[in-house]
mmCIF file of C-alpha atoms and ligand atoms in Angstrom:
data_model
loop_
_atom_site.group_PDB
_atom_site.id
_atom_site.type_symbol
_atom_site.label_atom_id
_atom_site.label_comp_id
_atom_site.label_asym_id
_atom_site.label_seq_id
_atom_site.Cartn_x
_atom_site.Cartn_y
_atom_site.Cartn_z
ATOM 1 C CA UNK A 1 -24.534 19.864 56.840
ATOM 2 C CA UNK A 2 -28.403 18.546 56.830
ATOM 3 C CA UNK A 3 -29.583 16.708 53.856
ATOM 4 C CA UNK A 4 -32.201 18.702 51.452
ATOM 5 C CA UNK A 5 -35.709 17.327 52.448
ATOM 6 C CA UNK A 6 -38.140 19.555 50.650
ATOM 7 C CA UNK A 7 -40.763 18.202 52.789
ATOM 8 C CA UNK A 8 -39.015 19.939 56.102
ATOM 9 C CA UNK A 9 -37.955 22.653 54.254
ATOM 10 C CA UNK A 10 -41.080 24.009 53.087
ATOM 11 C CA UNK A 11 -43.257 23.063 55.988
ATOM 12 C CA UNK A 12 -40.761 23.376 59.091
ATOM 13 C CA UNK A 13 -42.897 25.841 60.453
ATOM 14 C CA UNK A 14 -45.636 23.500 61.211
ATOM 15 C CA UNK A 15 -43.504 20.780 62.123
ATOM 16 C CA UNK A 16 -41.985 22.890 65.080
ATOM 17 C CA UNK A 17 -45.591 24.343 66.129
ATOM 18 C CA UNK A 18 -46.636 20.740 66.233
ATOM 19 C CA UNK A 19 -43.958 19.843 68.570
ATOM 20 C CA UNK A 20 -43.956 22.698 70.957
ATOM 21 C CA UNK A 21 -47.328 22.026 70.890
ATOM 22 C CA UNK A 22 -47.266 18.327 72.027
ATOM 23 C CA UNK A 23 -44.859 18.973 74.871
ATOM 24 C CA UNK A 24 -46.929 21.931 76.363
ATOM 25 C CA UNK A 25 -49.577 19.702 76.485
ATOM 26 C CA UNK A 26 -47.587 17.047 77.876
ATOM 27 C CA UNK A 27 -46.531 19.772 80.337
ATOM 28 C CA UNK A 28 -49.479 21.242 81.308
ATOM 29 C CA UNK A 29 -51.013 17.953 81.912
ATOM 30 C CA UNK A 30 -48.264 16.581 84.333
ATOM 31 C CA UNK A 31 -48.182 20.275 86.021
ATOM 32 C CA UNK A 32 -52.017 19.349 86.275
ATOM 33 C CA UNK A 33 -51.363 16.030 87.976
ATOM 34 C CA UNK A 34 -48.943 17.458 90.382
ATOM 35 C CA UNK A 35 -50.887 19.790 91.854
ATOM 36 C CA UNK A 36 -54.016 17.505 92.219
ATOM 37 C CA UNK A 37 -53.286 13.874 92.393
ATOM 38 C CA UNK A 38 -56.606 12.834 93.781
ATOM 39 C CA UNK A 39 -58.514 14.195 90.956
ATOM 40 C CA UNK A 40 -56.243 12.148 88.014
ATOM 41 C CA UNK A 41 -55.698 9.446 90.562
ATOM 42 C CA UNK A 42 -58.102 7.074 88.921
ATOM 43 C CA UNK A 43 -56.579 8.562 85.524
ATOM 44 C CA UNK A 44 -53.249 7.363 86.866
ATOM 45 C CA UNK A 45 -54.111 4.066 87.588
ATOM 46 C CA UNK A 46 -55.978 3.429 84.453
ATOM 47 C CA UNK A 47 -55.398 -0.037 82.314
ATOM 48 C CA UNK A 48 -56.770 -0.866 79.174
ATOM 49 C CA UNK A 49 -59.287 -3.651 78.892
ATOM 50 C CA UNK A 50 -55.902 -5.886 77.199
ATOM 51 C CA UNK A 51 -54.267 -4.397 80.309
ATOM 52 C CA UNK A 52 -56.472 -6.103 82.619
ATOM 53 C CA UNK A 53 -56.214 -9.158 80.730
ATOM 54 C CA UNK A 54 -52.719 -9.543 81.418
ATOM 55 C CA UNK A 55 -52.767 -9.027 85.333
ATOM 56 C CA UNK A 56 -53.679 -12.077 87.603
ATOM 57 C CA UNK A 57 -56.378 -11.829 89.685
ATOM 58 C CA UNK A 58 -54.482 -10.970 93.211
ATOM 59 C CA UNK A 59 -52.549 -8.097 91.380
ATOM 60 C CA UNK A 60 -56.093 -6.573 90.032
ATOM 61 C CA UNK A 61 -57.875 -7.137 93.719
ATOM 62 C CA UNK A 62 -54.503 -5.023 94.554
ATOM 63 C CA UNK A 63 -54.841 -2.811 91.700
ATOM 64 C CA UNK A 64 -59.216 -2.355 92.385
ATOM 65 C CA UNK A 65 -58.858 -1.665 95.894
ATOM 66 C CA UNK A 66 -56.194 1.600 95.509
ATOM 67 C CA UNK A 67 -58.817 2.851 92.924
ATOM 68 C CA UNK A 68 -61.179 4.247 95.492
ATOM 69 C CA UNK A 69 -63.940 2.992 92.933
ATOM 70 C CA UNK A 70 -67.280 1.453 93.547
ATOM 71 C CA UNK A 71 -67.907 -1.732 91.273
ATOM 72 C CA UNK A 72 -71.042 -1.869 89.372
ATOM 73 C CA UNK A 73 -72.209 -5.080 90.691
ATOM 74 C CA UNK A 74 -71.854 -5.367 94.213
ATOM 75 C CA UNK A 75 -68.067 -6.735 95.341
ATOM 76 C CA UNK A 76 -69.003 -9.352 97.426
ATOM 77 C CA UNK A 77 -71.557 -11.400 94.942
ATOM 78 C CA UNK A 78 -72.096 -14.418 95.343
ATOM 79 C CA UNK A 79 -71.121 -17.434 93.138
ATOM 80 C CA UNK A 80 -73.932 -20.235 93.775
ATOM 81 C CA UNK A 81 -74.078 -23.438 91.371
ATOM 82 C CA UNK A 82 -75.033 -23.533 87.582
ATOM 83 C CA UNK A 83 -78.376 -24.797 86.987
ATOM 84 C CA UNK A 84 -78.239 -26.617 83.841
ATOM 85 C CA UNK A 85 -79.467 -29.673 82.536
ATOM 86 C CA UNK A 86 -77.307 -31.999 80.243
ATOM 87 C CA UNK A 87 -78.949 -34.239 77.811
ATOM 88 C CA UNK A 88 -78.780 -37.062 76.022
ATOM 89 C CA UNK A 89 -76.275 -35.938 72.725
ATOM 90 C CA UNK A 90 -79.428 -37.477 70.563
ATOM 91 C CA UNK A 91 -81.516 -35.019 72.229
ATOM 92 C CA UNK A 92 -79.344 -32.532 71.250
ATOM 93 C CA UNK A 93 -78.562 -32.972 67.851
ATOM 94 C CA UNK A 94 -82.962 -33.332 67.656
ATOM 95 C CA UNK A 95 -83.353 -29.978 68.826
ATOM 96 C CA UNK A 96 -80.467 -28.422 66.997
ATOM 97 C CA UNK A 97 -82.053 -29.154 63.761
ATOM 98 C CA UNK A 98 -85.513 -28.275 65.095
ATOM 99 C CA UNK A 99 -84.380 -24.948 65.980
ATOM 100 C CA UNK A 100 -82.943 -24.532 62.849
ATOM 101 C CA UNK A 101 -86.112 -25.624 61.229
ATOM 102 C CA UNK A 102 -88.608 -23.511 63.501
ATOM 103 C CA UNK A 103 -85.784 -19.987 63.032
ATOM 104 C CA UNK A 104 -85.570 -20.353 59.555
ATOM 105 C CA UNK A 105 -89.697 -20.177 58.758
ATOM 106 C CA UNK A 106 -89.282 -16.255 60.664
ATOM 107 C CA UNK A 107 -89.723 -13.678 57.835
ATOM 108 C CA UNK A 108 -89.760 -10.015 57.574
ATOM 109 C CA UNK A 109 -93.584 -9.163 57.635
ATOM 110 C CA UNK A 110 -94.805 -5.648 56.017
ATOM 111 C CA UNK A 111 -98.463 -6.193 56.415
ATOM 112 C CA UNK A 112 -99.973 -6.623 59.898
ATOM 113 C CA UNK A 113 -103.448 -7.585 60.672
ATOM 114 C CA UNK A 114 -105.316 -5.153 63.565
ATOM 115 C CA UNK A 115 -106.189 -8.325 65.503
ATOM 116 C CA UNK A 116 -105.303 -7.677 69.146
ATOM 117 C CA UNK A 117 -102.849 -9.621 71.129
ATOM 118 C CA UNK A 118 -102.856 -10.273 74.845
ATOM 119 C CA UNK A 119 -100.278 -7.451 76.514
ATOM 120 C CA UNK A 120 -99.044 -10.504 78.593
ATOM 121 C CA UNK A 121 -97.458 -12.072 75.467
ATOM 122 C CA UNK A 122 -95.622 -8.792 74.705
ATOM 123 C CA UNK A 123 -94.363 -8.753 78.247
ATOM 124 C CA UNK A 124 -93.027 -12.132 78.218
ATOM 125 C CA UNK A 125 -91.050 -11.434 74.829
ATOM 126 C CA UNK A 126 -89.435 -8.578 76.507
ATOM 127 C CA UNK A 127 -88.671 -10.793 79.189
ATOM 128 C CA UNK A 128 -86.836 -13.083 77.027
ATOM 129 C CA UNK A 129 -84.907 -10.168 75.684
ATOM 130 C CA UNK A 130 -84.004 -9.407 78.750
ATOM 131 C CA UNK A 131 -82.124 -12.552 79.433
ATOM 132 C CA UNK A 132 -79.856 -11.487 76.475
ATOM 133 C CA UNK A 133 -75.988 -11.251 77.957
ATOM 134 C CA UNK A 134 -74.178 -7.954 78.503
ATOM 135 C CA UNK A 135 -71.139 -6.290 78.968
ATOM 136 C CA UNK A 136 -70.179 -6.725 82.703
ATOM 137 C CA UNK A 137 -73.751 -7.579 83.319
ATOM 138 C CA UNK A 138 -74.870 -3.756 82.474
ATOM 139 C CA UNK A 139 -78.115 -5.002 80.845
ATOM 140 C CA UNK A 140 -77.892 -1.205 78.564
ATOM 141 C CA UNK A 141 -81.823 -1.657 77.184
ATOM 142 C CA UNK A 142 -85.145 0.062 77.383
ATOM 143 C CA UNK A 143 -87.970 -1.461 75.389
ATOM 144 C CA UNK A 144 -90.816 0.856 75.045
ATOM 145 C CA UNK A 145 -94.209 -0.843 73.947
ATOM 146 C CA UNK A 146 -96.604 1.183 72.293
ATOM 147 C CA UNK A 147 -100.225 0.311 71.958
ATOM 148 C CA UNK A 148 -102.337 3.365 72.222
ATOM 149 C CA UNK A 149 -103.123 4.169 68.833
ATOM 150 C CA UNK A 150 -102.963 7.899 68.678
ATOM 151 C CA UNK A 151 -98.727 7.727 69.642
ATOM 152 C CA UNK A 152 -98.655 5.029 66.850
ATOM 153 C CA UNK A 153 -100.129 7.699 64.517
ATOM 154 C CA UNK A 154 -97.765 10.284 65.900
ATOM 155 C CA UNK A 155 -94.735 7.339 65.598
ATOM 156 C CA UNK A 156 -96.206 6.970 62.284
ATOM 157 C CA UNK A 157 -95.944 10.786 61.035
ATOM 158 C CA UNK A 158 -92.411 11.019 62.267
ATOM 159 C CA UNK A 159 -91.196 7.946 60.654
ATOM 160 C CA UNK A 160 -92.778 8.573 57.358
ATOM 161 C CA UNK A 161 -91.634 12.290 57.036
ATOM 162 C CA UNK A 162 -88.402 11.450 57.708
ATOM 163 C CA UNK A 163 -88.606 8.317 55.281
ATOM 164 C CA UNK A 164 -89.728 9.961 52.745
ATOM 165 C CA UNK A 165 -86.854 12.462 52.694
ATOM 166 C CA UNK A 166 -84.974 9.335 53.171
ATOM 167 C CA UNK A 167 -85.978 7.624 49.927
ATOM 168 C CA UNK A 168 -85.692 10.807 47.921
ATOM 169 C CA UNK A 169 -82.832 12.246 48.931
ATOM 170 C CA UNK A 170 -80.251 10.980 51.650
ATOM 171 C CA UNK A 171 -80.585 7.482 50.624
ATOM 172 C CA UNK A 172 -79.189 8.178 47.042
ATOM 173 C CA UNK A 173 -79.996 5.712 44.128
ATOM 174 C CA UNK A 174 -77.686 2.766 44.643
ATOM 175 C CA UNK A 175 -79.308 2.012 48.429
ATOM 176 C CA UNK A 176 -83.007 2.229 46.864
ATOM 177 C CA UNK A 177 -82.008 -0.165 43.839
ATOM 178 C CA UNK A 178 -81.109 -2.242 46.121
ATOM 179 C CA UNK A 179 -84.711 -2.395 48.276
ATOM 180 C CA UNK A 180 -86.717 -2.261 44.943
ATOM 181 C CA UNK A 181 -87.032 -5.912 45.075
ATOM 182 C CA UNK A 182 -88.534 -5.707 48.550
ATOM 183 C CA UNK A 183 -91.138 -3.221 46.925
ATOM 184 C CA UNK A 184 -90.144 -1.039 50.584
ATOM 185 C CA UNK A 185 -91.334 3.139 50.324
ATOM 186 C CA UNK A 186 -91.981 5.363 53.079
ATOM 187 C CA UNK A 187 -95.744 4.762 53.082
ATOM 188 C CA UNK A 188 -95.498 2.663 56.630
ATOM 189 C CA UNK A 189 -99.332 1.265 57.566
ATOM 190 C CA UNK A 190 -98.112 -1.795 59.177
ATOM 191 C CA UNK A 191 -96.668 1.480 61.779
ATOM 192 C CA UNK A 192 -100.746 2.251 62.673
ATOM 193 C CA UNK A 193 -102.056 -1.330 61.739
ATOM 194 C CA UNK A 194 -99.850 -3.478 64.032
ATOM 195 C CA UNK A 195 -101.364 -3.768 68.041
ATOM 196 C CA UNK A 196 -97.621 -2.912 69.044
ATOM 197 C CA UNK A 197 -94.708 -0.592 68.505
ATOM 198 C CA UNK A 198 -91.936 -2.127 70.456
ATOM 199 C CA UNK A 199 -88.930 0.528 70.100
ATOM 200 C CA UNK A 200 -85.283 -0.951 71.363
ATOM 201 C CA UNK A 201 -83.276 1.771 73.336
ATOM 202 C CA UNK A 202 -79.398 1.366 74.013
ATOM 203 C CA UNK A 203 -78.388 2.813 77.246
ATOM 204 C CA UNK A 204 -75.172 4.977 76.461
ATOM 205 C CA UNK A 205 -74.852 4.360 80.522
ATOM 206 C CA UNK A 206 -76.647 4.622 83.229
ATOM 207 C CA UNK A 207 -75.587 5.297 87.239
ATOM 208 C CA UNK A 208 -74.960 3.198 90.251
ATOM 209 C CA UNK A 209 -76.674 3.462 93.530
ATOM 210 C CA UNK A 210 -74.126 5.977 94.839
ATOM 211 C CA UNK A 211 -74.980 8.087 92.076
ATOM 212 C CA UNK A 212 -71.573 7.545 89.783
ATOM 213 C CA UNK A 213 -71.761 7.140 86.160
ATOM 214 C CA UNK A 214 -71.916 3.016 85.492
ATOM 215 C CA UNK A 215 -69.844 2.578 82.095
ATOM 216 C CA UNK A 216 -72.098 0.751 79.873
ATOM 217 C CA UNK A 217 -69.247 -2.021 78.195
ATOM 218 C CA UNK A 218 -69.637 -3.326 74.610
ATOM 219 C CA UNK A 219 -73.400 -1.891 74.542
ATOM 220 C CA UNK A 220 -73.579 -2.018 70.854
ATOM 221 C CA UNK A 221 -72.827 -5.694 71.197
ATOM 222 C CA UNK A 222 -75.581 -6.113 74.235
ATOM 223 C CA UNK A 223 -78.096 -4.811 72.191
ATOM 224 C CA UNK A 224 -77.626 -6.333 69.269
ATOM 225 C CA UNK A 225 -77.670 -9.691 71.421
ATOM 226 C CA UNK A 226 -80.791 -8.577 72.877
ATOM 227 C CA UNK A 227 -82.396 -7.703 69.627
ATOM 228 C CA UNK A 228 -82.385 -11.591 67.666
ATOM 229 C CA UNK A 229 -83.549 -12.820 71.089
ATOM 230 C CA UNK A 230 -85.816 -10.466 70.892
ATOM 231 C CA UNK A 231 -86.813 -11.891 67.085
ATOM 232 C CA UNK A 232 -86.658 -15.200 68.529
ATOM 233 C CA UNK A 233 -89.082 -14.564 70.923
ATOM 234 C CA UNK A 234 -91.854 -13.138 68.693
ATOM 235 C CA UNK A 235 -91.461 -15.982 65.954
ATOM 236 C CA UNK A 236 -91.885 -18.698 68.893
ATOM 237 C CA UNK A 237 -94.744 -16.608 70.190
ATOM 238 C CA UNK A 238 -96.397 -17.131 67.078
ATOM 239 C CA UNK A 239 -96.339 -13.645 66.026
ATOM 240 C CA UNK A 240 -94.566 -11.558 63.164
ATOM 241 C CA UNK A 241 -92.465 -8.264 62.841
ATOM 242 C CA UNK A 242 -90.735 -6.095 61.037
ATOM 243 C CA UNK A 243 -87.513 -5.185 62.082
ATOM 244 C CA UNK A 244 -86.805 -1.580 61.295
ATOM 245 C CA UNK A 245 -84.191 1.195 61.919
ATOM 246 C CA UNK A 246 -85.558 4.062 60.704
ATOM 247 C CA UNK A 247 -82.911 6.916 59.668
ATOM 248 C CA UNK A 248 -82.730 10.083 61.050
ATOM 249 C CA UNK A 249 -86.241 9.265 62.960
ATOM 250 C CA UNK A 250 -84.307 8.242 66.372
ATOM 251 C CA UNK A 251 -84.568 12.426 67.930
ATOM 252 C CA UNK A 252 -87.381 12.750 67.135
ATOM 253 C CA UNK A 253 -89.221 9.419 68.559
ATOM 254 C CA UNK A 254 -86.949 9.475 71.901
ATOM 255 C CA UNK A 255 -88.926 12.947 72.547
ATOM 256 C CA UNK A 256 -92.281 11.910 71.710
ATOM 257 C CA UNK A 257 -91.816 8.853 73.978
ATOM 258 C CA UNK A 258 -90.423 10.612 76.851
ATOM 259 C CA UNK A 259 -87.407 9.140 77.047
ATOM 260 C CA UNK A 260 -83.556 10.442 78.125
ATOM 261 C CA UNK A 261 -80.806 11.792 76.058
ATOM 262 C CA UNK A 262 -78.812 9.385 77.128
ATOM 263 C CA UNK A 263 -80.338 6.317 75.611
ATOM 264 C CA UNK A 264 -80.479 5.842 71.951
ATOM 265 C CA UNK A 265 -82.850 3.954 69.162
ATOM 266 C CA UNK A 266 -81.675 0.888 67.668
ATOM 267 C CA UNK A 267 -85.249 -0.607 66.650
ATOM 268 C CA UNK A 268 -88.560 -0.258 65.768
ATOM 269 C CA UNK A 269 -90.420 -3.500 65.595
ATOM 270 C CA UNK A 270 -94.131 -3.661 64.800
ATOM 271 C CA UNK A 271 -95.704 -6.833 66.713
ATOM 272 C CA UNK A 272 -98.712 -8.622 65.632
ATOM 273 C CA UNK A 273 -100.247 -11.247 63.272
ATOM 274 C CA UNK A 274 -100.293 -10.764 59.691
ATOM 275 C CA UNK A 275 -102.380 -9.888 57.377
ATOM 276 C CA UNK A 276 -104.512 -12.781 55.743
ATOM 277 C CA UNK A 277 -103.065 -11.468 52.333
ATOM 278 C CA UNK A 278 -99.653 -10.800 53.702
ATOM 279 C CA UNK A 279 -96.946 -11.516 51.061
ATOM 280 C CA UNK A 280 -93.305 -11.745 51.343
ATOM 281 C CA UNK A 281 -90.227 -11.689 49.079
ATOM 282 C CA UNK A 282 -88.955 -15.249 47.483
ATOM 283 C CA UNK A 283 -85.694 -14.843 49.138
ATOM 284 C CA UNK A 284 -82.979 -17.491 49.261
ATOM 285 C CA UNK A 285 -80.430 -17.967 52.375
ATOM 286 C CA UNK A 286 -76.882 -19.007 52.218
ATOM 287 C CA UNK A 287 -76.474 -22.259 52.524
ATOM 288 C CA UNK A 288 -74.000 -23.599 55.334
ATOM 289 C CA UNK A 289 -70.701 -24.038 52.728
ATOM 290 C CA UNK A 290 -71.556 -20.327 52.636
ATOM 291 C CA UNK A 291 -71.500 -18.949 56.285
ATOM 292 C CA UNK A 292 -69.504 -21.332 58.031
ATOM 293 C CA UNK A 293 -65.652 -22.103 58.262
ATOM 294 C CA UNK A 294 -64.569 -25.051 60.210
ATOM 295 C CA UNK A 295 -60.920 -25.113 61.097
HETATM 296 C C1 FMN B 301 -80.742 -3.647 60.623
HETATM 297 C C2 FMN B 301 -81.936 -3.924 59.758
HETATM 298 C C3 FMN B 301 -82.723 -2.886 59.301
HETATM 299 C C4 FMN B 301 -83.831 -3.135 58.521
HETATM 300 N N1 FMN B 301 -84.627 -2.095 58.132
HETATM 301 C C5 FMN B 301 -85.732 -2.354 57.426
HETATM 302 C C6 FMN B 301 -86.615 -1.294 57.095
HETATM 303 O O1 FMN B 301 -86.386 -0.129 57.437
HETATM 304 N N2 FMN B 301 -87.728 -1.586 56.375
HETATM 305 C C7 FMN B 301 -88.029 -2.865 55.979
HETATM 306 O O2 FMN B 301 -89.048 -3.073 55.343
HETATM 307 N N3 FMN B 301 -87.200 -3.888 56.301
HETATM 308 C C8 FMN B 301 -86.082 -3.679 57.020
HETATM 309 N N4 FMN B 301 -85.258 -4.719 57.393
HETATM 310 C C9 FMN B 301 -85.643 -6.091 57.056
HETATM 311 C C10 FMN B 301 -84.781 -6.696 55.962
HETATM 312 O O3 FMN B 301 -85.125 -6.139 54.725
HETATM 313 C C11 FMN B 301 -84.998 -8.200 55.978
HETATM 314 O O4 FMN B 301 -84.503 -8.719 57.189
HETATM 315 C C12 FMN B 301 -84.284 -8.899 54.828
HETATM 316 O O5 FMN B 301 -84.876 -8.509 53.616
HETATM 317 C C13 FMN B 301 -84.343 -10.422 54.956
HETATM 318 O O6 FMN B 301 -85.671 -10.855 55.052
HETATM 319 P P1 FMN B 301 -86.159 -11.816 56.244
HETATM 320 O O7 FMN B 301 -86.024 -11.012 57.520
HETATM 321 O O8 FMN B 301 -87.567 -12.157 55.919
HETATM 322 O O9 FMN B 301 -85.240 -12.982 56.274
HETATM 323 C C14 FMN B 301 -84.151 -4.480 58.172
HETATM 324 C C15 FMN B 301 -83.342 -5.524 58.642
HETATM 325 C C16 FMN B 301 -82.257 -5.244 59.431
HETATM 326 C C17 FMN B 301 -81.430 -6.406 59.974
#
């Protein structure tokens, strides 16, 4: 005789769906395999990235080459010698703390002067940027720069309808107690007063040159990575930003710039010198005993 388990009792029914269920699926998708192995072949052979990890090198040349799959990077590149120059550890430790020095004077800016700056300098930033690392080398980024100052108007009316709706009703009252101290609304002048609009795009993936779809690895993580360089490279320029992520506004600004569905915004970053009057919030950063753990 079973043992009384009201749970089975009263909801048997389901339990049995779910199960008959499962194995028709389970079914089906093994019928499916059967009749058309070289369609789920590359399904077949499929490993998880920890997978991978666990296979030496000869087994996943072994493994690769039954795939039938073209790598992204072409499977013959060449390994050539690291170019890097060691210095003295005094050096070292020097420019460690001037680093530290020269990254923590960058501040969020929220007034931008109209002064121009040379396009060249904007170029080179991006170029920096670009050196950020990626997954598997998939580089998953489009920067758009935007000068002309009737798309900075249009960038502007976007952002600030949205923003407004933003601060008045998705945000909800606990996120805008917390900017009041940065004195932030959804009036956005620095958006027509700053020479340049650069706005970060994440590739969601792109294709290779015979056409496939190239899986874009970790591209959160790229473009994040790309993003403080990105910072970096504007403070050592000599210039200011504000780094912005304007909700709900990323739609709407992909169409007005042209660009595909399959990339996505992750920044909007007004370039250019301040303001002469430009203020900024007193804040304090965590000191080291705060951030770091040495084990
Ligand atoms: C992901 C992210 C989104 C942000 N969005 C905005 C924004 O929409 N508007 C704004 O004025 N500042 C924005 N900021 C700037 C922060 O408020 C600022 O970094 C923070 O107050 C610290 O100031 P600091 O950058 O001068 O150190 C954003 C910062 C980050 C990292």
């Amino acid at each position: 005789m079973l043992p009384y388990m009201p749970f089975v009792n009263e909801y048997w029914p389901f339990i049995v769906t779910g199960i008959i269920c499962y194995l028709g699926a389970r079914f089906l998708y093994h019928s499916a395999v059967s009749w058309n192995p070289e369609k789920y072949k590359n399904r077949k052979n499929y490993r998880t990235p920890d997978e991978v990890a666990e296979i030496d090198a000869d087994e996943f040349e072994d493994d690769v080459g039954q795939l039938d799959m073209s790598s992204a990077l072409p499977w013959d590149l060449e390994h050539v010698s690291l170019d890097f120059n060691r210095l003295p550890v005094d050096e070292t430790i020097r420019r460690s703390q001037e680093f530290y020095t020269f990254m923590n004077q960058r501040r969020t800016v929220r007034f931008f002067s109209r002064d121009p700056v040379p396009a060249d300098v904007i170029r080179n930033i991006i170029r920096a940027a670009g050196t950020a690392p990626s997954g598997a080398h998939t580089e998953p980024w489009t920067y758009v720069v935007v000068s002309d100052p009737e798309v900075k108007r249009q960038v502007r009316d976007i952002v600030e309808k949205e923003e407004e709706i933003n601060y008045t009703k998705r945000m909800g009252p606990q996120w805008t107690t917390d900017l009041k101290p940065l004195r932030t609304n959804w009036i956005k002048e620095y958006l027509t007063d700053a020479p340049y609009l650069i706005l970060v795009f994440k590739q969601l993936y792109s294709f290779k040159e015979d056409g496939t779809k190239r899986i874009h690895y970790y591209s959160e993580m790229s473009i994040s990575l790309a993003c403080g360089i990105l910072l970096a490279a504007v403070h050592y320029a000599g210039l200011v930003s504000l780094t912005s992520t304007p909700l709900n506004c990323g739609p709407a600004l992909r169409s007005l710039l042209g660009r595909p569905t399959s990339e996505k915004l992750i920044l909007l970053l007004p370039v250019g010198y301040p303001s002469p009057d430009a203020t900024v919030p007193d804040l304090k950063r965590k000191p080291l005993e705060e951030i770091l753990v040495e084990i």
